mmCIF file of C-alpha atoms in Angstrom:
data_model
loop_
_atom_site.group_PDB
_atom_site.id
_atom_site.type_symbol
_atom_site.label_atom_id
_atom_site.label_comp_id
_atom_site.label_asym_id
_atom_site.label_seq_id
_atom_site.Cartn_x
_atom_site.Cartn_y
_atom_site.Cartn_z
ATOM 1 C CA UNK G 1 -56.900 -16.294 -70.176
ATOM 2 C CA UNK G 2 -54.643 -17.736 -67.434
ATOM 3 C CA UNK G 3 -56.013 -20.907 -65.904
ATOM 4 C CA UNK G 4 -57.455 -21.108 -62.416
ATOM 5 C CA UNK G 5 -56.041 -23.359 -59.721
ATOM 6 C CA UNK G 6 -58.079 -26.535 -59.314
ATOM 7 C CA UNK G 7 -59.322 -27.721 -55.939
ATOM 8 C CA UNK G 8 -60.917 -30.943 -54.659
ATOM 9 C CA UNK G 9 -62.921 -30.908 -51.411
ATOM 10 C CA UNK G 10 -65.090 -33.893 -50.540
ATOM 11 C CA UNK G 11 -66.918 -35.410 -47.601
ATOM 12 C CA UNK G 12 -68.368 -34.060 -44.372
ATOM 13 C CA UNK G 13 -65.636 -32.436 -42.305
ATOM 14 C CA UNK G 14 -65.160 -29.560 -39.871
ATOM 15 C CA UNK G 15 -64.845 -26.186 -41.569
ATOM 16 C CA UNK G 16 -61.247 -25.879 -40.408
ATOM 17 C CA UNK G 17 -60.234 -29.077 -42.273
ATOM 18 C CA UNK G 18 -61.882 -28.037 -45.536
ATOM 19 C CA UNK G 19 -60.267 -24.597 -45.259
ATOM 20 C CA UNK G 20 -56.876 -26.167 -44.567
ATOM 21 C CA UNK G 21 -57.173 -28.455 -47.605
ATOM 22 C CA UNK G 22 -58.166 -25.493 -49.761
ATOM 23 C CA UNK G 23 -55.167 -23.484 -48.581
ATOM 24 C CA UNK G 24 -52.744 -26.333 -49.239
ATOM 25 C CA UNK G 25 -54.036 -27.042 -52.737
ATOM 26 C CA UNK G 26 -54.111 -23.411 -53.906
ATOM 27 C CA UNK G 27 -51.277 -22.009 -51.762
ATOM 28 C CA UNK G 28 -53.575 -19.260 -50.460
ATOM 29 C CA UNK G 29 -54.194 -18.097 -46.895
ATOM 30 C CA UNK G 30 -57.797 -18.253 -45.638
ATOM 31 C CA UNK G 31 -58.531 -16.710 -42.251
ATOM 32 C CA UNK G 32 -61.110 -18.485 -40.089
ATOM 33 C CA UNK G 33 -60.353 -16.895 -36.710
ATOM 34 C CA UNK G 34 -63.883 -15.483 -36.536
ATOM 35 C CA UNK G 35 -65.573 -18.540 -38.020
ATOM 36 C CA UNK G 36 -67.252 -21.539 -36.397
ATOM 37 C CA UNK G 37 -64.253 -23.780 -36.919
ATOM 38 C CA UNK G 38 -65.865 -27.050 -35.844
ATOM 39 C CA UNK G 39 -69.010 -26.629 -37.949
ATOM 40 C CA UNK G 40 -69.586 -29.766 -40.028
ATOM 41 C CA UNK G 41 -69.587 -28.950 -43.737
ATOM 42 C CA UNK G 42 -70.505 -31.352 -46.540
ATOM 43 C CA UNK G 43 -68.859 -30.793 -49.917
ATOM 44 C CA UNK G 44 -68.459 -32.748 -53.130
ATOM 45 C CA UNK G 45 -66.103 -30.656 -55.232
ATOM 46 C CA UNK G 46 -63.955 -32.456 -57.767
ATOM 47 C CA UNK G 47 -61.260 -30.334 -59.423
ATOM 48 C CA UNK G 48 -63.268 -27.108 -59.452
ATOM 49 C CA UNK G 49 -61.757 -23.632 -60.010
ATOM 50 C CA UNK G 50 -60.345 -22.001 -56.884
ATOM 51 C CA UNK G 51 -62.810 -19.116 -56.581
ATOM 52 C CA UNK G 52 -65.771 -21.423 -57.132
ATOM 53 C CA UNK G 53 -64.470 -23.644 -54.310
ATOM 54 C CA UNK G 54 -64.181 -20.628 -51.994
ATOM 55 C CA UNK G 55 -67.752 -19.536 -52.765
ATOM 56 C CA UNK G 56 -69.115 -23.073 -52.360
ATOM 57 C CA UNK G 57 -67.308 -23.523 -49.045
ATOM 58 C CA UNK G 58 -68.722 -20.268 -47.667
ATOM 59 C CA UNK G 59 -72.215 -21.160 -48.850
ATOM 60 C CA UNK G 60 -72.122 -24.723 -47.490
ATOM 61 C CA UNK G 61 -70.812 -23.477 -44.139
ATOM 62 C CA UNK G 62 -73.340 -20.605 -44.117
ATOM 63 C CA UNK G 63 -70.548 -18.119 -43.437
ATOM 64 C CA UNK G 64 -70.048 -14.640 -44.807
ATOM 65 C CA UNK G 65 -67.169 -14.398 -47.254
ATOM 66 C CA UNK G 66 -64.926 -11.335 -47.301
ATOM 67 C CA UNK G 67 -62.143 -10.849 -49.840
ATOM 68 C CA UNK G 68 -59.752 -7.925 -49.629
ATOM 69 C CA UNK G 69 -56.762 -8.296 -51.920
ATOM 70 C CA UNK G 70 -54.744 -11.313 -50.748
ATOM 71 C CA UNK G 71 -56.839 -11.626 -47.586
ATOM 72 C CA UNK G 72 -59.699 -14.145 -47.703
ATOM 73 C CA UNK G 73 -61.805 -14.455 -44.557
ATOM 74 C CA UNK G 74 -64.813 -16.447 -43.399
ATOM 75 C CA UNK G 75 -67.063 -14.959 -40.712
ATOM 76 C CA UNK G 76 -69.715 -16.660 -38.614
ATOM 77 C CA UNK G 77 -72.434 -14.323 -39.927
ATOM 78 C CA UNK G 78 -74.863 -15.999 -42.386
ATOM 79 C CA UNK G 79 -73.767 -16.385 -45.994
ATOM 80 C CA UNK G 80 -74.803 -13.460 -48.148
ATOM 81 C CA UNK G 81 -75.155 -13.802 -51.897
ATOM 82 C CA UNK G 82 -73.610 -10.902 -53.782
ATOM 83 C CA UNK G 83 -73.322 -10.065 -57.494
ATOM 84 C CA UNK G 84 -70.177 -11.910 -58.550
ATOM 85 C CA UNK G 85 -68.537 -13.217 -61.714
ATOM 86 C CA UNK G 86 -65.781 -15.846 -61.696
ATOM 87 C CA UNK G 87 -63.451 -16.222 -64.661
ATOM 88 C CA UNK G 88 -60.158 -18.112 -64.563
ATOM 89 C CA UNK G 89 -58.054 -16.825 -61.635
ATOM 90 C CA UNK G 90 -60.193 -13.653 -61.391
ATOM 91 C CA UNK G 91 -63.131 -12.786 -59.138
ATOM 92 C CA UNK G 92 -65.211 -9.713 -59.978
ATOM 93 C CA UNK G 93 -67.728 -8.577 -57.372
ATOM 94 C CA UNK G 94 -69.844 -5.566 -56.458
ATOM 95 C CA UNK G 95 -68.581 -4.097 -53.184
ATOM 96 C CA UNK G 96 -70.755 -1.005 -52.728
ATOM 97 C CA UNK G 97 -73.484 1.028 -54.367
ATOM 98 C CA UNK G 98 -74.750 4.436 -53.338
ATOM 99 C CA UNK G 99 -76.808 7.294 -54.748
ATOM 100 C CA UNK G 100 -75.990 10.976 -54.963
ATOM 101 C CA UNK G 101 -78.170 14.027 -55.531
ATOM 102 C CA UNK G 102 -76.817 17.236 -57.038
ATOM 103 C CA UNK G 103 -78.954 19.787 -55.217
ATOM 104 C CA UNK G 104 -78.245 22.542 -57.758
ATOM 105 C CA UNK G 105 -79.086 20.540 -60.887
ATOM 106 C CA UNK G 106 -81.469 18.036 -59.357
ATOM 107 C CA UNK G 107 -79.594 15.232 -61.119
ATOM 108 C CA UNK G 108 -79.551 11.934 -59.298
ATOM 109 C CA UNK G 109 -76.618 9.614 -59.967
ATOM 110 C CA UNK G 110 -75.559 6.195 -58.773
ATOM 111 C CA UNK G 111 -72.050 4.893 -58.132
ATOM 112 C CA UNK G 112 -71.203 1.191 -58.150
ATOM 113 C CA UNK G 113 -67.848 0.101 -56.757
ATOM 114 C CA UNK G 114 -66.504 -3.079 -58.336
ATOM 115 C CA UNK G 115 -63.582 -5.098 -57.005
ATOM 116 C CA UNK G 116 -61.445 -7.381 -59.165
ATOM 117 C CA UNK G 117 -59.215 -9.785 -57.259
ATOM 118 C CA UNK G 118 -56.954 -12.531 -58.575
ATOM 119 C CA UNK G 119 -55.086 -15.576 -57.329
ATOM 120 C CA UNK G 120 -51.540 -14.951 -56.041
ATOM 121 C CA UNK G 121 -50.029 -16.901 -58.934
ATOM 122 C CA UNK G 122 -50.960 -14.023 -61.247
ATOM 123 C CA UNK G 123 -49.069 -10.759 -60.834
ATOM 124 C CA UNK G 124 -50.779 -7.692 -62.297
ATOM 125 C CA UNK G 125 -49.041 -4.417 -63.128
ATOM 126 C CA UNK G 126 -51.803 -2.381 -64.750
ATOM 127 C CA UNK G 127 -55.576 -2.480 -65.140
ATOM 128 C CA UNK G 128 -56.977 -0.643 -68.145
ATOM 129 C CA UNK G 129 -60.615 0.238 -68.737
ATOM 130 C CA UNK G 130 -61.215 0.939 -72.447
ATOM 131 C CA UNK G 131 -63.644 3.699 -73.411
ATOM 132 C CA UNK G 132 -67.277 2.640 -73.779
ATOM 133 C CA UNK G 133 -66.493 -0.779 -72.320
ATOM 134 C CA UNK G 134 -69.196 -0.745 -69.625
ATOM 135 C CA UNK G 135 -72.962 -1.087 -69.960
ATOM 136 C CA UNK G 136 -75.928 -1.413 -67.627
ATOM 137 C CA UNK G 137 -79.609 -2.271 -68.012
ATOM 138 C CA UNK G 138 -82.746 -2.181 -65.872
ATOM 139 C CA UNK G 139 -85.303 -4.956 -65.332
ATOM 140 C CA UNK G 140 -86.999 -4.284 -68.685
ATOM 141 C CA UNK G 141 -83.712 -4.436 -70.583
ATOM 142 C CA UNK G 142 -83.497 -0.683 -71.144
ATOM 143 C CA UNK G 143 -79.955 0.656 -71.194
ATOM 144 C CA UNK G 144 -78.899 2.985 -68.398
ATOM 145 C CA UNK G 145 -76.727 6.010 -69.117
ATOM 146 C CA UNK G 146 -73.114 5.771 -68.031
ATOM 147 C CA UNK G 147 -71.172 8.870 -66.917
ATOM 148 C CA UNK G 148 -67.469 9.458 -67.610
ATOM 149 C CA UNK G 149 -67.220 6.335 -69.737
ATOM 150 C CA UNK G 150 -63.756 7.203 -71.020
ATOM 151 C CA UNK G 151 -60.634 5.100 -70.955
ATOM 152 C CA UNK G 152 -58.434 4.841 -67.882
ATOM 153 C CA UNK G 153 -55.282 3.029 -66.882
ATOM 154 C CA UNK G 154 -54.074 2.553 -63.339
ATOM 155 C CA UNK G 155 -51.058 0.809 -61.825
ATOM 156 C CA UNK G 156 -51.735 -2.068 -59.458
ATOM 157 C CA UNK G 157 -50.113 -2.839 -56.124
ATOM 158 C CA UNK G 158 -51.184 -6.118 -54.574
ATOM 159 C CA UNK G 159 -53.771 -8.642 -55.696
ATOM 160 C CA UNK G 160 -56.814 -6.509 -56.373
ATOM 161 C CA UNK G 161 -58.088 -3.431 -58.161
ATOM 162 C CA UNK G 162 -61.237 -1.368 -57.803
ATOM 163 C CA UNK G 163 -63.168 0.528 -60.440
ATOM 164 C CA UNK G 164 -66.145 2.814 -59.937
ATOM 165 C CA UNK G 165 -68.998 3.016 -62.427
ATOM 166 C CA UNK G 166 -71.261 6.077 -62.487
ATOM 167 C CA UNK G 167 -74.788 6.011 -63.845
ATOM 168 C CA UNK G 168 -77.156 8.932 -64.408
ATOM 169 C CA UNK G 169 -80.907 9.435 -64.146
ATOM 170 C CA UNK G 170 -81.573 6.555 -61.775
ATOM 171 C CA UNK G 171 -85.102 6.941 -60.331
ATOM 172 C CA UNK G 172 -85.602 6.582 -56.603
ATOM 173 C CA UNK G 173 -88.061 3.751 -57.222
ATOM 174 C CA UNK G 174 -85.413 1.624 -58.923
ATOM 175 C CA UNK G 175 -84.259 -1.045 -56.470
ATOM 176 C CA UNK G 176 -81.635 -2.808 -58.537
ATOM 177 C CA UNK G 177 -79.580 -2.746 -61.707
ATOM 178 C CA UNK G 178 -80.607 -5.877 -63.548
ATOM 179 C CA UNK G 179 -77.290 -6.319 -65.305
ATOM 180 C CA UNK G 180 -73.848 -4.735 -65.418
ATOM 181 C CA UNK G 181 -71.434 -5.815 -68.124
ATOM 182 C CA UNK G 182 -67.885 -4.700 -68.674
ATOM 183 C CA UNK G 183 -64.457 -5.312 -70.112
ATOM 184 C CA UNK G 184 -61.124 -4.528 -68.493
ATOM 185 C CA UNK G 185 -57.634 -5.357 -69.702
ATOM 186 C CA UNK G 186 -55.215 -6.603 -67.075
ATOM 187 C CA UNK G 187 -51.501 -6.509 -67.846
ATOM 188 C CA UNK G 188 -49.359 -8.890 -65.824
ATOM 189 C CA UNK G 189 -47.529 -12.198 -65.717
ATOM 190 C CA UNK G 190 -48.020 -15.712 -64.413
ATOM 191 C CA UNK G 191 -44.305 -16.408 -63.952
ATOM 192 C CA UNK G 192 -41.436 -15.310 -61.745
ATOM 193 C CA UNK G 193 -38.075 -16.215 -63.261
ATOM 194 C CA UNK G 194 -34.769 -16.636 -61.413
ATOM 195 C CA UNK G 195 -31.349 -16.212 -63.015
ATOM 196 C CA UNK G 196 -28.077 -17.101 -61.257
ATOM 197 C CA UNK G 197 -24.694 -15.803 -62.441
ATOM 198 C CA UNK G 198 -21.102 -16.272 -61.277
ATOM 199 C CA UNK G 199 -20.271 -12.845 -59.830
ATOM 200 C CA UNK G 200 -16.533 -13.448 -60.013
ATOM 201 C CA UNK G 201 -16.464 -13.746 -63.784
ATOM 202 C CA UNK G 202 -15.871 -10.038 -64.332
ATOM 203 C CA UNK G 203 -15.185 -8.923 -67.870
ATOM 204 C CA UNK G 204 -17.237 -11.792 -69.276
ATOM 205 C CA UNK G 205 -20.736 -11.372 -70.683
ATOM 206 C CA UNK G 206 -23.078 -14.190 -69.709
ATOM 207 C CA UNK G 207 -26.592 -14.617 -71.114
ATOM 208 C CA UNK G 208 -29.275 -16.956 -69.807
ATOM 209 C CA UNK G 209 -32.765 -17.546 -71.233
ATOM 210 C CA UNK G 210 -35.982 -18.739 -69.633
ATOM 211 C CA UNK G 211 -39.515 -18.706 -71.069
ATOM 212 C CA UNK G 212 -38.475 -16.350 -73.848
ATOM 213 C CA UNK G 213 -36.826 -13.850 -71.469
ATOM 214 C CA UNK G 214 -33.075 -13.240 -71.785
ATOM 215 C CA UNK G 215 -30.913 -11.899 -68.936
ATOM 216 C CA UNK G 216 -27.356 -10.777 -69.683
ATOM 217 C CA UNK G 217 -24.858 -10.155 -66.864
ATOM 218 C CA UNK G 218 -22.252 -7.771 -68.239
ATOM 219 C CA UNK G 219 -20.457 -5.950 -65.426
ATOM 220 C CA UNK G 220 -19.665 -6.203 -61.719
ATOM 221 C CA UNK G 221 -17.376 -3.530 -60.348
ATOM 222 C CA UNK G 222 -16.616 -1.567 -57.185
ATOM 223 C CA UNK G 223 -16.452 2.178 -56.677
ATOM 224 C CA UNK G 224 -15.606 3.338 -53.180
ATOM 225 C CA UNK G 225 -17.696 1.042 -50.911
ATOM 226 C CA UNK G 226 -20.415 0.293 -53.465
ATOM 227 C CA UNK G 227 -20.484 -2.680 -55.815
ATOM 228 C CA UNK G 228 -22.597 -2.363 -58.978
ATOM 229 C CA UNK G 229 -23.864 -5.230 -61.111
ATOM 230 C CA UNK G 230 -25.389 -4.583 -64.527
ATOM 231 C CA UNK G 231 -27.970 -6.913 -66.019
ATOM 232 C CA UNK G 232 -29.843 -6.378 -69.262
ATOM 233 C CA UNK G 233 -33.275 -7.959 -69.745
ATOM 234 C CA UNK G 234 -34.890 -8.677 -73.086
ATOM 235 C CA UNK G 235 -38.565 -9.615 -73.238
ATOM 236 C CA UNK G 236 -40.431 -11.232 -76.139
ATOM 237 C CA UNK G 237 -41.582 -8.750 -78.755
ATOM 238 C CA UNK G 238 -45.282 -8.166 -79.278
ATOM 239 C CA UNK G 239 -46.190 -7.952 -75.589
ATOM 240 C CA UNK G 240 -47.933 -5.010 -73.944
ATOM 241 C CA UNK G 241 -45.946 -1.799 -73.719
ATOM 242 C CA UNK G 242 -45.134 -0.190 -70.380
ATOM 243 C CA UNK G 243 -45.070 3.549 -69.810
ATOM 244 C CA UNK G 244 -42.572 3.017 -67.017
ATOM 245 C CA UNK G 245 -40.307 0.039 -66.484
ATOM 246 C CA UNK G 246 -39.607 1.456 -63.026
ATOM 247 C CA UNK G 247 -42.967 0.209 -61.684
ATOM 248 C CA UNK G 248 -42.588 -3.108 -63.494
ATOM 249 C CA UNK G 249 -39.196 -3.709 -61.896
ATOM 250 C CA UNK G 250 -40.501 -3.101 -58.391
ATOM 251 C CA UNK G 251 -41.165 -6.832 -58.498
ATOM 252 C CA UNK G 252 -37.595 -7.486 -59.548
ATOM 253 C CA UNK G 253 -35.273 -8.756 -56.798
ATOM 254 C CA UNK G 254 -31.503 -9.100 -56.771
ATOM 255 C CA UNK G 255 -29.054 -10.361 -54.173
ATOM 256 C CA UNK G 256 -25.477 -11.515 -53.802
ATOM 257 C CA UNK G 257 -24.908 -14.953 -52.352
ATOM 258 C CA UNK G 258 -21.717 -15.718 -50.476
ATOM 259 C CA UNK G 259 -20.059 -19.146 -50.911
ATOM 260 C CA UNK G 260 -21.462 -20.191 -47.500
ATOM 261 C CA UNK G 261 -25.011 -19.401 -48.675
ATOM 262 C CA UNK G 262 -25.488 -16.057 -46.885
ATOM 263 C CA UNK G 263 -27.592 -13.605 -48.916
ATOM 264 C CA UNK G 264 -27.132 -9.842 -49.232
ATOM 265 C CA UNK G 265 -29.954 -8.015 -51.048
ATOM 266 C CA UNK G 266 -29.240 -5.023 -53.250
ATOM 267 C CA UNK G 267 -29.494 -1.632 -51.562
ATOM 268 C CA UNK G 268 -30.943 0.024 -54.656
ATOM 269 C CA UNK G 269 -31.218 -0.129 -58.424
ATOM 270 C CA UNK G 270 -31.380 2.159 -61.453
ATOM 271 C CA UNK G 271 -33.233 1.543 -64.696
ATOM 272 C CA UNK G 272 -31.264 2.804 -67.662
ATOM 273 C CA UNK G 273 -34.123 2.568 -70.143
ATOM 274 C CA UNK G 274 -34.128 0.584 -73.356
ATOM 275 C CA UNK G 275 -30.865 -0.160 -75.110
ATOM 276 C CA UNK G 276 -30.681 -2.342 -78.192
ATOM 277 C CA UNK G 277 -34.117 -3.760 -77.474
ATOM 278 C CA UNK G 278 -33.316 -4.550 -73.835
ATOM 279 C CA UNK G 279 -33.749 -2.938 -70.430
ATOM 280 C CA UNK G 280 -30.493 -2.239 -68.623
ATOM 281 C CA UNK G 281 -30.682 -2.363 -64.817
ATOM 282 C CA UNK G 282 -27.853 -1.461 -62.428
ATOM 283 C CA UNK G 283 -28.020 -3.075 -58.978
ATOM 284 C CA UNK G 284 -26.063 -1.493 -56.122
ATOM 285 C CA UNK G 285 -24.635 -3.233 -53.052
ATOM 286 C CA UNK G 286 -23.315 -1.064 -50.201
ATOM 287 C CA UNK G 287 -20.595 -2.709 -48.131
ATOM 288 C CA UNK G 288 -21.649 -2.916 -44.506
ATOM 289 C CA UNK G 289 -19.539 -4.698 -41.897
ATOM 290 C CA UNK G 290 -22.516 -4.797 -39.507
ATOM 291 C CA UNK G 291 -24.426 -7.055 -41.887
ATOM 292 C CA UNK G 292 -21.305 -8.973 -42.811
ATOM 293 C CA UNK G 293 -21.206 -7.774 -46.398
ATOM 294 C CA UNK G 294 -17.615 -6.991 -47.278
ATOM 295 C CA UNK G 295 -16.289 -8.202 -50.592
ATOM 296 C CA UNK G 296 -12.669 -8.185 -51.715
ATOM 297 C CA UNK G 297 -12.667 -11.188 -54.010
ATOM 298 C CA UNK G 298 -15.872 -12.090 -55.892
ATOM 299 C CA UNK G 299 -14.746 -15.605 -56.737
ATOM 300 C CA UNK G 300 -17.300 -18.123 -55.493
ATOM 301 C CA UNK G 301 -19.993 -15.453 -55.059
ATOM 302 C CA UNK G 302 -23.204 -15.601 -57.069
ATOM 303 C CA UNK G 303 -25.489 -12.876 -58.371
ATOM 304 C CA UNK G 304 -29.135 -13.972 -58.238
ATOM 305 C CA UNK G 305 -31.928 -12.058 -59.972
ATOM 306 C CA UNK G 306 -35.664 -12.702 -59.845
ATOM 307 C CA UNK G 307 -37.753 -10.928 -62.443
ATOM 308 C CA UNK G 308 -41.288 -11.195 -63.848
ATOM 309 C CA UNK G 309 -41.748 -13.578 -66.737
ATOM 310 C CA UNK G 310 -43.291 -12.749 -70.135
ATOM 311 C CA UNK G 311 -45.881 -9.989 -69.881
ATOM 312 C CA UNK G 312 -49.394 -10.706 -71.140
ATOM 313 C CA UNK G 313 -52.572 -8.682 -71.567
ATOM 314 C CA UNK G 314 -55.685 -10.444 -70.294
ATOM 315 C CA UNK G 315 -59.084 -9.226 -71.560
ATOM 316 C CA UNK G 316 -61.464 -9.857 -68.670
ATOM 317 C CA UNK G 317 -65.183 -9.674 -69.432
ATOM 318 C CA UNK G 318 -67.666 -9.788 -66.590
ATOM 319 C CA UNK G 319 -71.416 -9.824 -66.051
ATOM 320 C CA UNK G 320 -72.917 -8.836 -62.700
ATOM 321 C CA UNK G 321 -76.629 -9.343 -62.157
ATOM 322 C CA UNK G 322 -79.191 -7.991 -59.702
ATOM 323 C CA UNK G 323 -77.003 -5.241 -58.273
ATOM 324 C CA UNK G 324 -78.948 -3.796 -55.315
ATOM 325 C CA UNK G 325 -79.383 -0.032 -55.026
ATOM 326 C CA UNK G 326 -79.872 1.976 -51.814
#
């Protein structure tokens, strides 16, 4: 499990100062435009996990907390306790619950929408829900029947993911689900690596290694008005497998840097698939005199690549209690 950021907030201070300190320590944006900024808030938090600090700040300030992906907001409405589970850099919370009635069959079902959000320092690519990994119980401890409890795997864009649980045969008199438990597997990385190569050293193969990841710069050539740089990446064996490296490399950046420091990002890339245990990527740079990118001699130029670090699979278990029903 990746570790959570640690935050210290102490003393009685205006809400805006506590929020500012929290943002600086965790490098996260917290919006307080619709909060009572000068409200005095007393806290005594010594090196607590980030999400716990956010919850404690909202509770102490008596403000409603809203989290939507990377956006964290405090509103002047009274604090509302919701079913939530905090684990490492992850926050799992119930967002919505609603009932449905199939008029033809008379079957009544309930849907519970769960949001999983993580700190920006973790980058997720996929969230997988294994089959039979969710369970629910009523106030007496009796198990509730789950519907469509098969496995699923979805790509992630941003800092959150949502899953919907469906339960059958929920009586109208039932006011809450006493406990929801689940397991999801989140595939991602906690690192962003940067490799810098001398673009002018054509014909030479250069390999650099960081955190177990190898990047090999093998070719930089021009055809018509387009320059193409080829870099092969090799990741540690034994990590999670990807169905498509294309989505993984959406978080891969590449640019050329002129001797004076000016940067020119690639205008496109192609993934050549696996070759000899590595992933070959071709980056294209279209010459454009309007942007100032025109290259006759690559000496002194640098090729810079940023790519995700080693890929890990995080098993995230959560328990949500007293989930209200409509």
